[in-house]
Amino acid sequence: MACALLNGRAVPSSPRLITTCLCVFSFLVTYLCYCALFSADAVIMQTPGDLPRGCRRASVDGGGKRRLQKSVSCVIPFDEGERDHVRALPHRNNTQSSAPVTAKFGNKKLPNAIIVGVKKGGTRAVLEFIRIHPDVRAVGTETHFFDRNHDRGLDWYRSLMPRTLEGQISMEKTPSYFVTADAPRRIAAMSRHTKLIVVVRDPVTRAISDYTQTLTKTPDLPSFQELAFLNQSQGLVDASWNAIRIGLYALHLECWLRHFPLEQIHFVSGERLITDPAGELARVQDFLGLKRIVTDKHFYFNRTKGFPCLKKPESSVSPRCLGKSKGRTHVQIDREAVDQLRDFYRPHNVRFYEMVGFDFRWE
């Protein structure tokens, strides 16, 4: 318009001047439309999400085309010790940048499930087997929060947990919780919705396994019979000895049932974990509300160890078996002592079967 007025009143009309003004006017209109279009597009594309500021975000429009916002990349340092646990991010083609996306997504939260016992029952095997499930993240070491470190507080406990994405569950295992009087109350105070897993085993075999492990660390330990009996000739068992006391499952379960309903506690058979690991893991996955992904195709039986191992992952050159302490040969105990212990445990086992509604057939 300014050009028209100028041409009409200020100076004589010139075809060249008119053409120049029209070009400038067209350029300005194009520029204003361009700015308005891309400003609105950016607002439309922004949606709430959990990516940190500065991360690339992609969306798909109605025509199936990918649109990228202005942010270029997202590189955040890993927490110490977390690098081996961060799940590989899905590969996405990026024609604008070849910078790697190595980020620690997710949050640290208190555990959804805890393997609370029992020692020498097979807790390590259950943890290692279930953690290959893509929706399970687990602490590798025993935290001992609810028995030894409770005074450190829940923030400290949470800091030990792995990062989880939406839909994943967080787990830990500390077998001594099952026989710790304060553990049920403390876990319930954290969350009454926590799912509990207890791996149980024939208490006589468990006690011998417990003694065998202790003997490797304390070679001058008294004999098994000396520790297990107050008077073996009379068949008097020393129930105060920790290796014997742990096997009184019904006694310890009573404490847990004061704070948690039975349906919130899942019992794994230590014997069937050896003979049918896939079957036991199927029931664990059902209990945790997970899809049955860990199946028999993940296991093979190691005849040397007498224990199941995980088949070789694609990223490894060898299968994954538990440590040297798993499947070790037990100390030989005379038959009379074993029979006496079976007589001692029998009423306790029967009571335990009745409480959980399942016969583990340890007699």
Short mmCIF file of C-alpha atoms in Angstrom, two decimals:
data_model
loop_
_atom_site.label_atom_id
_atom_site.label_comp_id
_atom_site.label_asym_id
_atom_site.label_seq_id
_atom_site.Cartn_x
_atom_site.Cartn_y
_atom_site.Cartn_z
CA MET A 1 0.00 0.00 0.00
CA ALA A 2 2.86 2.35 0.90
CA CYS A 3 4.46 1.61 -2.43
CA ALA A 4 1.19 2.38 -4.26
CA LEU A 5 0.84 5.74 -2.53
CA LEU A 6 4.45 6.55 -3.22
CA ASN A 7 4.06 5.63 -6.86
CA GLY A 8 0.84 7.58 -7.24
CA ARG A 9 1.69 10.81 -5.43
CA ALA A 10 5.38 11.21 -4.73
CA VAL A 11 7.10 10.05 -7.89
CA PRO A 12 6.12 9.15 -11.40
CA SER A 13 5.07 5.58 -12.01
CA SER A 14 7.88 3.24 -12.92
CA PRO A 15 7.38 -0.43 -13.90
CA ARG A 16 10.70 -1.34 -12.33
CA LEU A 17 9.85 0.35 -9.03
CA ILE A 18 6.43 -1.26 -8.94
CA THR A 19 7.93 -4.70 -9.49
CA THR A 20 10.49 -4.14 -6.74
CA CYS A 21 7.84 -3.06 -4.24
CA LEU A 22 5.67 -6.06 -5.01
CA CYS A 23 8.60 -8.43 -4.45
CA VAL A 24 9.41 -6.83 -1.09
CA PHE A 25 5.75 -6.95 -0.06
CA SER A 26 5.47 -10.66 -1.05
CA PHE A 27 8.62 -11.49 0.90
CA LEU A 28 7.27 -9.81 4.05
CA VAL A 29 3.93 -11.63 3.82
CA THR A 30 5.70 -14.99 3.29
CA TYR A 31 7.99 -14.37 6.27
CA LEU A 32 5.08 -13.48 8.59
CA CYS A 33 3.14 -16.59 7.54
CA TYR A 34 6.22 -18.78 8.08
CA CYS A 35 6.74 -17.44 11.62
CA ALA A 36 3.08 -17.86 12.54
CA LEU A 37 2.93 -21.42 11.19
CA PHE A 38 5.99 -22.79 12.99
CA SER A 39 5.22 -20.99 16.24
CA ALA A 40 1.79 -22.66 16.38
CA ASP A 41 3.25 -26.01 15.37
CA ALA A 42 5.67 -25.92 18.28
CA VAL A 43 2.83 -25.23 20.73
CA ILE A 44 0.73 -28.06 19.34
CA MET A 45 3.58 -30.54 19.50
CA GLN A 46 4.51 -29.83 23.11
CA THR A 47 2.93 -32.40 25.43
CA PRO A 48 3.71 -33.24 29.06
CA GLY A 49 6.27 -35.99 29.33
CA ASP A 50 9.02 -37.36 31.49
CA LEU A 51 12.02 -36.51 29.30
CA PRO A 52 14.42 -33.99 30.82
CA ARG A 53 14.70 -30.52 29.31
CA GLY A 54 16.93 -30.55 26.25
CA CYS A 55 15.93 -34.05 25.12
CA ARG A 56 14.80 -34.74 21.55
CA ARG A 57 11.08 -35.34 21.24
CA ALA A 58 9.38 -36.75 18.17
CA SER A 59 5.73 -36.87 17.19
CA VAL A 60 3.82 -38.19 14.23
CA ASP A 61 1.33 -36.05 12.35
CA GLY A 62 -1.76 -37.27 10.55
CA GLY A 63 0.23 -38.05 7.41
CA GLY A 64 2.64 -40.30 9.25
CA LYS A 65 5.56 -37.82 9.06
CA ARG A 66 7.93 -37.46 11.99
CA ARG A 67 8.39 -33.97 13.42
CA LEU A 68 11.30 -33.06 15.65
CA GLN A 69 11.31 -30.16 18.05
CA LYS A 70 14.24 -27.80 18.29
CA SER A 71 16.05 -29.64 21.10
CA VAL A 72 19.08 -31.48 19.82
CA SER A 73 20.09 -34.24 22.21
CA CYS A 74 19.83 -35.59 25.72
CA VAL A 75 22.94 -36.77 27.52
CA ILE A 76 22.76 -37.26 31.28
CA PRO A 77 25.47 -38.98 33.37
CA PHE A 78 24.80 -42.36 34.95
CA ASP A 79 24.67 -42.91 38.69
CA GLU A 80 27.62 -44.82 40.07
CA GLY A 81 27.10 -48.55 39.68
CA GLU A 82 24.00 -48.12 37.55
CA ARG A 83 25.51 -48.41 34.08
CA ASP A 84 25.11 -52.20 33.87
CA HIS A 85 21.44 -52.00 34.78
CA VAL A 86 20.18 -49.27 32.45
CA ARG A 87 17.96 -50.78 29.80
CA ALA A 88 19.05 -50.18 26.21
CA LEU A 89 16.97 -47.48 24.58
CA PRO A 90 15.14 -48.37 21.35
CA HIS A 91 17.03 -47.27 18.24
CA ARG A 92 15.57 -44.36 16.35
CA ASN A 93 16.83 -43.03 13.04
CA ASN A 94 18.17 -39.50 13.28
CA THR A 95 19.07 -37.77 10.07
CA GLN A 96 20.05 -34.52 11.78
CA SER A 97 22.49 -35.74 14.40
CA SER A 98 24.52 -38.87 15.08
CA ALA A 99 25.13 -38.06 18.79
CA PRO A 100 24.41 -41.09 21.03
CA VAL A 101 21.46 -40.93 23.41
CA THR A 102 22.77 -42.33 26.71
CA ALA A 103 20.40 -41.25 29.46
CA LYS A 104 19.23 -42.52 32.81
CA PHE A 105 15.47 -42.49 32.51
CA GLY A 106 13.00 -43.48 35.19
CA ASN A 107 12.85 -42.91 38.91
CA LYS A 108 14.05 -44.62 42.04
CA LYS A 109 11.11 -45.83 44.07
CA LEU A 110 10.54 -48.03 47.09
CA PRO A 111 10.25 -51.73 46.17
CA ASN A 112 6.98 -53.19 44.95
CA ALA A 113 8.07 -56.67 46.04
CA ILE A 114 10.61 -58.11 48.49
CA ILE A 115 12.06 -61.61 48.76
CA VAL A 116 12.03 -61.86 52.55
CA GLY A 117 13.33 -65.40 53.06
CA VAL A 118 14.59 -67.85 53.79
CA LYS A 119 18.33 -68.19 54.10
CA LYS A 120 19.70 -71.17 52.09
CA GLY A 121 16.27 -71.70 50.60
CA GLY A 122 17.05 -70.50 47.06
CA THR A 123 16.48 -66.75 47.32
CA ARG A 124 19.47 -65.84 45.16
CA ALA A 125 18.26 -68.17 42.40
CA VAL A 126 14.77 -66.65 42.43
CA LEU A 127 16.19 -63.12 42.25
CA GLU A 128 18.59 -63.92 39.40
CA PHE A 129 15.95 -65.81 37.47
CA ILE A 130 13.17 -63.21 37.82
CA ARG A 131 15.39 -60.22 37.08
CA ILE A 132 15.86 -61.33 33.46
CA HIS A 133 12.23 -60.29 32.99
CA PRO A 134 12.23 -56.92 31.17
CA ASP A 135 9.68 -55.48 33.61
CA VAL A 136 11.69 -56.30 36.74
CA ARG A 137 14.52 -54.22 38.16
CA ALA A 138 16.23 -55.55 41.29
CA VAL A 139 18.95 -54.60 43.73
CA GLY A 140 21.81 -57.07 43.37
CA THR A 141 23.04 -57.00 46.97
CA GLU A 142 21.11 -57.53 50.19
CA THR A 143 20.15 -54.16 51.67
CA HIS A 144 19.32 -55.38 55.22
CA PHE A 145 17.25 -52.23 55.65
CA PHE A 146 14.45 -53.71 57.74
CA ASP A 147 16.73 -55.57 60.13
CA ARG A 148 20.06 -53.70 60.41
CA ASN A 149 19.76 -50.31 58.69
CA HIS A 150 16.24 -49.14 59.47
CA ASP A 151 17.52 -46.09 61.34
CA ARG A 152 18.99 -44.75 58.07
CA GLY A 153 15.50 -43.89 56.87
CA LEU A 154 13.41 -44.52 53.77
CA ASP A 155 15.25 -41.94 51.68
CA TRP A 156 18.46 -43.91 52.13
CA TYR A 157 16.62 -47.13 51.30
CA ARG A 158 15.11 -45.60 48.17
CA SER A 159 18.54 -44.43 47.03
CA LEU A 160 19.64 -48.08 46.83
CA MET A 161 16.87 -48.99 44.41
CA PRO A 162 17.41 -49.21 40.65
CA ARG A 163 15.68 -46.77 38.34
CA THR A 164 12.41 -48.02 36.92
CA LEU A 165 10.26 -46.92 34.01
CA GLU A 166 6.48 -46.86 34.02
CA GLY A 167 5.19 -50.42 34.16
CA GLN A 168 8.35 -51.87 35.71
CA ILE A 169 8.52 -53.15 39.28
CA SER A 170 11.38 -52.74 41.73
CA MET A 171 12.57 -55.59 43.97
CA GLU A 172 15.13 -56.49 46.59
CA LYS A 173 15.94 -59.61 48.59
CA THR A 174 17.20 -60.00 52.14
CA PRO A 175 16.47 -63.51 53.51
CA SER A 176 16.99 -62.56 57.15
CA TYR A 177 13.81 -60.47 57.12
CA PHE A 178 11.66 -63.58 57.51
CA VAL A 179 13.08 -64.34 60.96
CA THR A 180 13.36 -60.71 62.11
CA ALA A 181 10.54 -59.87 64.52
CA ASP A 182 10.33 -56.18 63.55
CA ALA A 183 10.54 -56.68 59.78
CA PRO A 184 6.80 -57.33 59.12
CA ARG A 185 5.73 -54.22 61.00
CA ARG A 186 8.40 -52.05 59.38
CA ILE A 187 7.60 -53.21 55.84
CA ALA A 188 3.87 -52.69 56.45
CA ALA A 189 4.62 -49.16 57.71
CA MET A 190 6.43 -48.49 54.42
CA SER A 191 3.57 -49.91 52.33
CA ARG A 192 0.88 -52.45 53.10
CA HIS A 193 0.68 -53.16 49.38
CA THR A 194 4.21 -54.62 49.20
CA LYS A 195 4.22 -58.13 47.76
CA LEU A 196 6.28 -60.66 49.70
CA ILE A 197 8.06 -63.75 48.38
CA VAL A 198 9.28 -66.54 50.68
CA VAL A 199 11.44 -69.35 49.29
CA VAL A 200 11.11 -72.36 51.60
CA ARG A 201 12.96 -75.67 51.64
CA ASP A 202 12.95 -78.89 53.66
CA PRO A 203 14.07 -77.47 57.05
CA VAL A 204 16.43 -80.40 57.72
CA THR A 205 18.22 -80.00 54.37
CA ARG A 206 18.21 -76.23 54.85
CA ALA A 207 19.86 -76.54 58.30
CA ILE A 208 22.60 -78.81 56.93
CA SER A 209 23.19 -76.40 54.03
CA ASP A 210 23.37 -73.50 56.47
CA TYR A 211 25.94 -75.35 58.60
CA THR A 212 27.97 -76.28 55.52
CA GLN A 213 28.21 -72.64 54.46
CA THR A 214 29.22 -71.51 57.95
CA LEU A 215 31.84 -74.26 58.15
CA THR A 216 33.60 -72.92 55.05
CA LYS A 217 34.06 -69.61 56.86
CA THR A 218 34.75 -71.08 60.34
CA PRO A 219 36.66 -74.37 59.94
CA ASP A 220 36.97 -74.94 63.71
CA LEU A 221 33.19 -74.97 64.17
CA PRO A 222 31.82 -77.74 66.45
CA SER A 223 30.16 -80.67 64.73
CA PHE A 224 26.62 -80.35 63.40
CA GLN A 225 25.28 -82.75 66.03
CA GLU A 226 26.88 -80.81 68.87
CA LEU A 227 25.14 -77.64 67.74
CA ALA A 228 21.80 -79.15 66.73
CA PHE A 229 21.10 -81.19 69.89
CA LEU A 230 20.93 -80.42 73.57
CA ASN A 231 20.99 -84.17 74.15
CA GLN A 232 21.07 -86.35 71.04
CA SER A 233 20.60 -89.61 72.92
CA GLN A 234 17.26 -88.30 74.13
CA GLY A 235 16.48 -86.58 70.84
CA LEU A 236 16.40 -83.10 72.41
CA VAL A 237 16.90 -80.53 69.65
CA ASP A 238 18.35 -77.10 70.39
CA ALA A 239 15.75 -74.84 68.77
CA SER A 240 17.68 -71.75 69.84
CA TRP A 241 20.47 -72.53 67.36
CA ASN A 242 19.86 -70.24 64.41
CA ALA A 243 20.21 -72.99 61.79
CA ILE A 244 17.38 -74.89 63.48
CA ARG A 245 15.25 -71.88 64.42
CA ILE A 246 15.00 -70.58 60.83
CA GLY A 247 13.23 -73.80 59.79
CA LEU A 248 10.31 -73.20 62.16
CA TYR A 249 8.41 -71.60 59.28
CA ALA A 250 4.97 -71.63 60.91
CA LEU A 251 6.28 -69.76 63.94
CA HIS A 252 7.77 -66.97 61.84
CA LEU A 253 4.80 -66.80 59.47
CA GLU A 254 2.50 -65.94 62.37
CA CYS A 255 4.31 -62.62 62.76
CA TRP A 256 3.87 -61.78 59.08
CA LEU A 257 0.17 -62.62 59.06
CA ARG A 258 -0.42 -60.00 61.74
CA HIS A 259 0.50 -57.32 59.17
CA PHE A 260 -0.13 -58.86 55.74
CA PRO A 261 -2.93 -61.04 54.34
CA LEU A 262 -1.89 -64.50 53.17
CA GLU A 263 -2.74 -63.71 49.54
CA GLN A 264 -0.04 -61.04 49.59
CA ILE A 265 2.66 -63.64 50.37
CA HIS A 266 3.87 -66.08 47.74
CA PHE A 267 5.75 -69.25 48.72
CA VAL A 268 8.30 -70.76 46.34
CA SER A 269 9.35 -74.39 46.75
CA GLY A 270 13.13 -74.61 46.93
CA GLU A 271 12.98 -78.23 45.76
CA ARG A 272 10.81 -77.50 42.72
CA LEU A 273 12.99 -74.50 41.91
CA ILE A 274 15.71 -77.07 41.11
CA THR A 275 13.59 -79.64 39.29
CA ASP A 276 11.21 -77.24 37.53
CA PRO A 277 12.57 -73.67 37.57
CA ALA A 278 10.31 -72.53 34.73
CA GLY A 279 7.20 -73.73 36.56
CA GLU A 280 8.15 -71.95 39.77
CA LEU A 281 9.03 -68.75 37.89
CA ALA A 282 5.70 -68.89 36.05
CA ARG A 283 3.91 -68.76 39.41
CA VAL A 284 6.16 -65.94 40.62
CA GLN A 285 5.39 -63.92 37.48
CA ASP A 286 1.66 -64.49 37.98
CA PHE A 287 1.92 -63.36 41.60
CA LEU A 288 3.74 -60.17 40.58
CA GLY A 289 1.21 -59.44 37.84
CA LEU A 290 3.77 -59.91 35.07
CA LYS A 291 3.42 -61.48 31.66
CA ARG A 292 5.00 -64.95 31.55
CA ILE A 293 8.18 -64.14 29.69
CA VAL A 294 10.69 -66.21 31.70
CA THR A 295 10.01 -69.78 30.50
CA ASP A 296 11.75 -73.13 30.13
CA LYS A 297 13.65 -71.84 27.10
CA HIS A 298 15.75 -69.73 29.50
CA PHE A 299 17.08 -72.67 31.58
CA TYR A 300 19.28 -75.71 31.33
CA PHE A 301 20.32 -78.12 34.08
CA ASN A 302 23.99 -78.06 35.06
CA ARG A 303 24.77 -81.65 36.08
CA THR A 304 28.08 -80.66 37.65
CA LYS A 305 26.46 -78.20 40.06
CA GLY A 306 23.21 -80.14 40.31
CA PHE A 307 21.39 -76.86 39.78
CA PRO A 308 19.63 -75.07 36.90
CA CYS A 309 21.48 -72.29 35.09
CA LEU A 310 20.35 -69.59 32.72
CA LYS A 311 21.17 -70.22 29.08
CA LYS A 312 23.79 -68.04 27.42
CA PRO A 313 22.45 -64.55 26.73
CA GLU A 314 23.17 -63.11 23.28
CA SER A 315 25.50 -60.54 24.85
CA SER A 316 27.57 -63.14 26.73
CA VAL A 317 30.06 -65.80 25.75
CA SER A 318 28.99 -68.23 28.47
CA PRO A 319 25.86 -69.32 30.37
CA ARG A 320 24.91 -67.65 33.66
CA CYS A 321 25.19 -69.97 36.64
CA LEU A 322 25.00 -69.02 40.28
CA GLY A 323 28.17 -68.67 42.33
CA LYS A 324 30.43 -71.45 43.56
CA SER A 325 28.60 -71.59 46.88
CA LYS A 326 25.40 -72.69 45.11
CA GLY A 327 25.07 -76.42 44.69
CA ARG A 328 28.06 -77.23 46.92
CA THR A 329 28.27 -80.69 48.49
CA HIS A 330 26.78 -80.79 51.98
CA VAL A 331 28.53 -82.07 55.06
CA GLN A 332 27.58 -85.71 55.69
CA ILE A 333 25.35 -86.11 58.76
CA ASP A 334 24.62 -89.52 60.24
CA ARG A 335 21.22 -90.96 59.46
CA GLU A 336 20.08 -91.11 63.07
CA ALA A 337 20.57 -87.38 63.53
CA VAL A 338 18.66 -86.65 60.32
CA ASP A 339 15.75 -88.84 61.41
CA GLN A 340 15.65 -87.15 64.81
CA LEU A 341 15.48 -83.75 63.17
CA ARG A 342 12.69 -84.92 60.87
CA ASP A 343 10.71 -86.06 63.90
CA PHE A 344 11.30 -82.67 65.50
CA TYR A 345 10.19 -80.66 62.47
CA ARG A 346 7.23 -82.84 61.47
CA PRO A 347 4.50 -81.13 63.58
CA HIS A 348 5.86 -77.71 62.66
CA ASN A 349 5.79 -78.61 58.96
CA VAL A 350 2.23 -79.89 59.14
CA ARG A 351 1.14 -76.68 60.80
CA PHE A 352 2.92 -74.68 58.11
CA TYR A 353 1.17 -76.67 55.36
CA GLU A 354 -2.18 -75.90 56.96
CA MET A 355 -1.40 -72.20 57.24
CA VAL A 356 -0.41 -71.77 53.59
CA GLY A 357 -2.79 -74.35 52.14
CA PHE A 358 -0.12 -76.38 50.40
CA ASP A 359 1.72 -79.63 51.22
CA PHE A 360 5.44 -79.31 50.39
CA ARG A 361 5.94 -83.04 51.16
CA TRP A 362 9.12 -82.74 53.23
CA GLU A 363 8.47 -85.93 55.18
#
